[in-house]
Coordinates of C-alpha atoms and ligand atoms in Angstrom, one line a residue:
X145 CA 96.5 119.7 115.6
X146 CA 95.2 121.1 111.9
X147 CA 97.1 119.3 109.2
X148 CA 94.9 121.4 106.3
X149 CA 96.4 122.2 103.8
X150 CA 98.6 119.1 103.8
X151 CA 98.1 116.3 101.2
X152 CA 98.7 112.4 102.8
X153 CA 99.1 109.4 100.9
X154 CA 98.3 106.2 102.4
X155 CA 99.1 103.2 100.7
X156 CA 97.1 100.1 101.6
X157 CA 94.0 102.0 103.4
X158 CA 91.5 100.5 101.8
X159 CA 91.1 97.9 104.6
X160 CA 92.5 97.5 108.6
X161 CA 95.6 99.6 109.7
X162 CA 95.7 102.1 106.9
X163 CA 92.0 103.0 106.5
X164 CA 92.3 103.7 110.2
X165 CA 95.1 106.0 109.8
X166 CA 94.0 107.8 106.7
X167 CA 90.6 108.4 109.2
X168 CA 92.5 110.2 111.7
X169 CA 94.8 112.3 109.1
X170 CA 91.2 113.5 107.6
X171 CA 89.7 114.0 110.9
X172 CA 93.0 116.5 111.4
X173 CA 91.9 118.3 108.2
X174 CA 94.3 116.5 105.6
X175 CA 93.7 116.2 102.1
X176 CA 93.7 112.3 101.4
X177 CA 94.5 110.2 99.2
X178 CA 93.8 106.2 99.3
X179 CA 95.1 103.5 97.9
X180 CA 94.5 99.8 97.8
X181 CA 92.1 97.3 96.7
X182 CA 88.6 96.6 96.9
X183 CA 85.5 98.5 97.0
X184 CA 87.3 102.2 96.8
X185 CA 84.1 104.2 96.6
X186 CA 82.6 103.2 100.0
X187 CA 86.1 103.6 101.8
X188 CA 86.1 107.3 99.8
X189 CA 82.7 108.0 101.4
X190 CA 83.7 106.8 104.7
X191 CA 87.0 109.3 104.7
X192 CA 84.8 111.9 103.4
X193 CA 82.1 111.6 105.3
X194 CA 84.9 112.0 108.5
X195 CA 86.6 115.5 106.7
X196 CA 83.2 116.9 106.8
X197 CA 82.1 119.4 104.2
X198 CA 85.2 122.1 105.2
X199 CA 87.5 119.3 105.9
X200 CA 90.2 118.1 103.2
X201 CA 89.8 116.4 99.6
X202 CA 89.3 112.8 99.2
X203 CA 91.0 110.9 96.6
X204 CA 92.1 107.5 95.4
X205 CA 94.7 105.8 93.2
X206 CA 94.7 102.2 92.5
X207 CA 98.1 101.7 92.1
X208 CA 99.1 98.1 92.4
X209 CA 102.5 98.7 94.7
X210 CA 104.3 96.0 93.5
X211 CA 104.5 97.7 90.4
X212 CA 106.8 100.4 89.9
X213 CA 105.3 102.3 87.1
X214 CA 101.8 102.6 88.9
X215 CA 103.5 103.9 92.0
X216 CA 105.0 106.1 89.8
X217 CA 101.7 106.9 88.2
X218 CA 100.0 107.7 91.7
X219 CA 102.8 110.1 93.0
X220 CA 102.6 111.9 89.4
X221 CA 98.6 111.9 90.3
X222 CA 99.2 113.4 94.1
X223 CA 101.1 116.2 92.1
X224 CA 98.3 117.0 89.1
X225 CA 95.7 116.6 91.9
X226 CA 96.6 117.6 95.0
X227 CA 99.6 119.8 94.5
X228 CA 101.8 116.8 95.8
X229 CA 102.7 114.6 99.0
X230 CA 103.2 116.2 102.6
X231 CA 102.6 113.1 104.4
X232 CA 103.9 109.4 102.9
X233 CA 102.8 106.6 105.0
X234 CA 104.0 103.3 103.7
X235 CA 101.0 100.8 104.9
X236 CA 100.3 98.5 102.0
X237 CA 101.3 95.0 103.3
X238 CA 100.7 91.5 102.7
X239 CA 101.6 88.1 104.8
X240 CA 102.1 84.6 104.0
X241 CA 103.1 81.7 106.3
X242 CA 105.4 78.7 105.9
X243 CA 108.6 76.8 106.9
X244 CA 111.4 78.7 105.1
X245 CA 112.6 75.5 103.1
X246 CA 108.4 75.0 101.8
X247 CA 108.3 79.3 101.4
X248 CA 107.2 79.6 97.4
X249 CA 109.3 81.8 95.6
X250 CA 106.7 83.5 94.0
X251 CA 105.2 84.4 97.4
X252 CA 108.9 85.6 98.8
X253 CA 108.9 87.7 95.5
X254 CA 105.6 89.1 96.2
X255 CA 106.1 90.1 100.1
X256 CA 109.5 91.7 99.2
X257 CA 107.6 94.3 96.6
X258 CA 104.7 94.6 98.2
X259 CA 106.2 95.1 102.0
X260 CA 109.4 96.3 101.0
X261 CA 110.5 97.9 97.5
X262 CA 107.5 99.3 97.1
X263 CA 108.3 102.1 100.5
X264 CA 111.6 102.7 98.5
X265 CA 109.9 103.1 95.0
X266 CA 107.4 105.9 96.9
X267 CA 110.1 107.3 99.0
X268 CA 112.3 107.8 96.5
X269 CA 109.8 109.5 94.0
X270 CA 107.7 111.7 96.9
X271 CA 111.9 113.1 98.4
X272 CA 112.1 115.6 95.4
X273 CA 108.2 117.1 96.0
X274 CA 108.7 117.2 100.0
X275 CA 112.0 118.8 99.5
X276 CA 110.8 121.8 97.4
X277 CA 108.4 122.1 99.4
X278 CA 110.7 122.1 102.8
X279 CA 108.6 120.2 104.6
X280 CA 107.7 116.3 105.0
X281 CA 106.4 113.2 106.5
X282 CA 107.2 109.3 105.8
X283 CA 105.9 107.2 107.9
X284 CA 106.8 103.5 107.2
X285 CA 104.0 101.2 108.7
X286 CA 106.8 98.1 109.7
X287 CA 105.8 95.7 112.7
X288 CA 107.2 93.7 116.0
X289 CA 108.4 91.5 113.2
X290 CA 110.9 94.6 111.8
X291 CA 112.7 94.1 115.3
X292 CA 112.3 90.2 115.8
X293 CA 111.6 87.2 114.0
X294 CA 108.6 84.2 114.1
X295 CA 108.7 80.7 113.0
X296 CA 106.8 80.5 109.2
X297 CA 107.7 84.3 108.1
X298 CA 110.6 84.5 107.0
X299 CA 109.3 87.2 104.0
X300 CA 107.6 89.3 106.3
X301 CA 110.1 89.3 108.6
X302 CA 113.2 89.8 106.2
X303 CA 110.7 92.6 104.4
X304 CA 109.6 94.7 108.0
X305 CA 113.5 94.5 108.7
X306 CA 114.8 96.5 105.5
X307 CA 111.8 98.9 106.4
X308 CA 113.3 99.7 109.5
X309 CA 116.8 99.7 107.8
X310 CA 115.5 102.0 105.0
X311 CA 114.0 104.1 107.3
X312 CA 117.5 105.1 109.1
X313 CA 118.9 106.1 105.5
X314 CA 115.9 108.0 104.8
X315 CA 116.1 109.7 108.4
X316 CA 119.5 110.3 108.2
X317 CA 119.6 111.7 104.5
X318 CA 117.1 114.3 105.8
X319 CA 118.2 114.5 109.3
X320 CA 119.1 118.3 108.6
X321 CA 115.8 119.3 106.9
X322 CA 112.5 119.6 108.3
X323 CA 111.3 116.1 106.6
X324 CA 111.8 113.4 109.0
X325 CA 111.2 109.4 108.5
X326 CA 109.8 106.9 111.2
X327 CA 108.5 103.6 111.3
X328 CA 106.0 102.4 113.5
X329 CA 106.0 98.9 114.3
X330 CA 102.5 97.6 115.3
X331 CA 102.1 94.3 117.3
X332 CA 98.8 92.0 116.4
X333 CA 96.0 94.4 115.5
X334 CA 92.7 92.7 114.4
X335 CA 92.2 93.0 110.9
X336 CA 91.6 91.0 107.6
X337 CA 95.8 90.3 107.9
X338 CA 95.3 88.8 111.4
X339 CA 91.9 87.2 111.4
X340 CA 93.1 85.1 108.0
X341 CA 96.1 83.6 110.5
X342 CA 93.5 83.4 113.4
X343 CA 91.1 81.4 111.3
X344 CA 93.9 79.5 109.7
X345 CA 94.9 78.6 113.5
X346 CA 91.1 77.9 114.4
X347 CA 90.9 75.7 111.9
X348 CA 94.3 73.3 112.7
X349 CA 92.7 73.2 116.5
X350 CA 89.2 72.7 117.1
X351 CA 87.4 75.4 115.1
X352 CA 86.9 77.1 117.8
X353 CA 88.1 80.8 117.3
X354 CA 87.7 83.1 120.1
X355 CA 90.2 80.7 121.5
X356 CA 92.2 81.0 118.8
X357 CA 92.1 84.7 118.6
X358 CA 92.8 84.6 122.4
X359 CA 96.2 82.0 122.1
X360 CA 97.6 84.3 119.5
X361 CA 97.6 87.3 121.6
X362 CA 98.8 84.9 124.7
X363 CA 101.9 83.8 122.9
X364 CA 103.4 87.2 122.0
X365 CA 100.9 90.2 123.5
X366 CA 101.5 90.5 127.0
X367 CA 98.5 93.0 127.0
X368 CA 96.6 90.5 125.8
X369 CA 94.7 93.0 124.2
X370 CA 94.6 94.0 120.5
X371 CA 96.3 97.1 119.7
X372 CA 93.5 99.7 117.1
X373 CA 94.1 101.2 113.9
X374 CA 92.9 104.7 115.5
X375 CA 95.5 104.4 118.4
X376 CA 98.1 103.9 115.5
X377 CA 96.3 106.9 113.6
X378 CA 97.2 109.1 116.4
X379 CA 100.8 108.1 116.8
X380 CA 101.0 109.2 113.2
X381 CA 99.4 112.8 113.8
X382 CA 102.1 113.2 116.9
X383 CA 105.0 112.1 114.3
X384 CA 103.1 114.7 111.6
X385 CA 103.3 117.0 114.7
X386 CA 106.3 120.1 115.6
X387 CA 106.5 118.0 118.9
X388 CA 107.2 115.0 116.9
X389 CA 109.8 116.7 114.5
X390 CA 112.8 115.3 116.1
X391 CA 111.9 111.9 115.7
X392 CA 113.8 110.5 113.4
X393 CA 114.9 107.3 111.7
X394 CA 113.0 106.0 114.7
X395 CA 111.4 102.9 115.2
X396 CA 108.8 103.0 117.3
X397 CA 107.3 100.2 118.8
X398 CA 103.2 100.2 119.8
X399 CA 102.6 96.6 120.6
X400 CA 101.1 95.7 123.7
X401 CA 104.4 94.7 125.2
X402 CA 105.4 92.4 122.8
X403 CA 109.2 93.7 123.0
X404 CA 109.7 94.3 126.1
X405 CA 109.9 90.9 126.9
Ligands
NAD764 P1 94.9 94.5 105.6 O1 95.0 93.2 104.8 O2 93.7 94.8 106.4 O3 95.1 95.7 104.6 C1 96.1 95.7 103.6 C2 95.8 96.8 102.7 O4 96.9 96.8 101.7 C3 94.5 96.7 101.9 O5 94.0 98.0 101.7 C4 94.9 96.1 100.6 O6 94.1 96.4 99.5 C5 96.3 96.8 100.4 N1 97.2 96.1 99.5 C6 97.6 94.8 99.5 N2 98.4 94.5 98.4 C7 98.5 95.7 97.7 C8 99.2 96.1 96.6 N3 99.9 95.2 95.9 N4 99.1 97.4 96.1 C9 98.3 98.3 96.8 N5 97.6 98.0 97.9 C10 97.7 96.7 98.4 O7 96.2 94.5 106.5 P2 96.6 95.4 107.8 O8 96.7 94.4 108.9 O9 95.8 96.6 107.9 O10 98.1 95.7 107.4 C11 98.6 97.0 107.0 C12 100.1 97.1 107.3 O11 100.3 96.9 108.7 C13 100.9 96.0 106.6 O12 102.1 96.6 106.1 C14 101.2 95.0 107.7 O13 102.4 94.3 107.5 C15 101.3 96.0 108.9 N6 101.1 95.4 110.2 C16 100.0 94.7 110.5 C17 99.8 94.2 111.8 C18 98.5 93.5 112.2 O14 98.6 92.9 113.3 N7 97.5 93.6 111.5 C19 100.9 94.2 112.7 C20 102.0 94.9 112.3 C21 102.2 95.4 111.1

């Protein structure tokens, strides 16, 4: 499938989930533009290097997402630059982990705009672009956690569900257009997210952290396997695909078996 021509924004993909799927969109020929923290000019050299010299333009914006005037700021950047936003995937996400009662406020605050008004604040300001144009993608990177709960996350947990709640509205306000929104809920995938709790877990056992890495997937994964940030690349190309067009306000589980159970 040839997505040139189309502009994607992918929050968060300077690092793990979204790096991976900003990867695959350029690989399809998308113009991209990143977002996150961190060393920006490697991860624009890496996406780059994966367009290729005929492939899409490679971009970045900043934007802190728990800010709505810098999310703001990139989306009026997408339209200077880029000629606006085809493809919105909502992937900027943090964690935190505690017993609700110890849960600091400031961290709830944080997890709520970060994981969950921020994919409103972008939705809400990308609509107008993608309706003129007649044509759109939101993809809202939630989890296993949008559909169930965990002991110690009750943020994350309360966040990923008003993604998946959000993303119903947003389906169903453009059910009759050819924009459609999804979310995608990953189980564990290994990156800095996951390793922090794996290490975290390591270090309340013995230290020992291949074992660790192995209990976490044993308590929830039935696959026992990590899922990869290309496999979740690809299930965003199908959802950016005409075969994936009537999916919508879907979401869509890729998680090792995690819900089945
Ligand atoms: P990660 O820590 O590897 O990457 C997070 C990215 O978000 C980084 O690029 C970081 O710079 C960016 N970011 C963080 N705060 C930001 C902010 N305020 N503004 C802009 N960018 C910000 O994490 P990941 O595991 O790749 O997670 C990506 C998404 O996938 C998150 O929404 C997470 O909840 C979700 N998810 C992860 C897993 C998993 O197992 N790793 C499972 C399900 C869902």
């Amino acid at each position: 499938m040839s997505l040139h021509g189309k502009t994607a924004l992918v929050t968060g993909s300077t690092s793990g989930i979204g790096l991976g799927i900003a990867l695959s969109l350029a690989k399809s020929g998308a113009n991209v533009i990143l977002n996150g923290f961190g060393d920006a000019s490697a991860v624009v050299a890496e996406v780059a290097a994966v367009a290729g010299k005929d492939g899409g333009k490679v971009g970045h914006h900043p934007a802190d997402v728990s800010k709505v005037e810098q999310i703001a700021d990139m989306v009026a950047y997408a339209e200077r630059e880029f000629g606006g936003i085809d493809i919105l995937v909502n992937n900027a996400g943090i964690q935190y982990v505690s017993p609700v009662e110890e849960f600091p406020v400031e961290r709830w605050d944080s997890i709520i705009s970060i994981n969950l008004s921020s994919v409103f604040h972008s939705t809400r300001l990308s609509l107008p672009g993608m309706r003129a144009k007649g044509w759109g993608r939101i993809i809202n990177i939630a989890s296993t956690h949008g559909l169930v709960g965990s002991t110690g996350k009750a943020a994350y947990v309360a966040a990923k569900h008003g993604v998946i709640g959000l993303t119903k509205v947003v389906g169903l306000e453009t059910a009759t257009t050819q924009i459609t929104c999804n979310a995608i809920c990953p189980g564990w995938v290994l990156t800095p997210l996951v390793q922090q709790q794996i290490d975290t877990r390591a270090a309340a056992a013995d230290g020992d952290v291949e074992k660790a890495k192995r209990e976490l997937l044993a308590e929830k994964q039935p696959s026992l396997e990590f899922v990869t940030p290309p496999q979740l690349g690809e299930l965003v190309l199908f959802l950016c695909s005409e075969a994936g067009s009537q999916v919508r306000g879907a979401a869509w589980n890729i998680d090792g078996g995690w819900l089945a159970q």
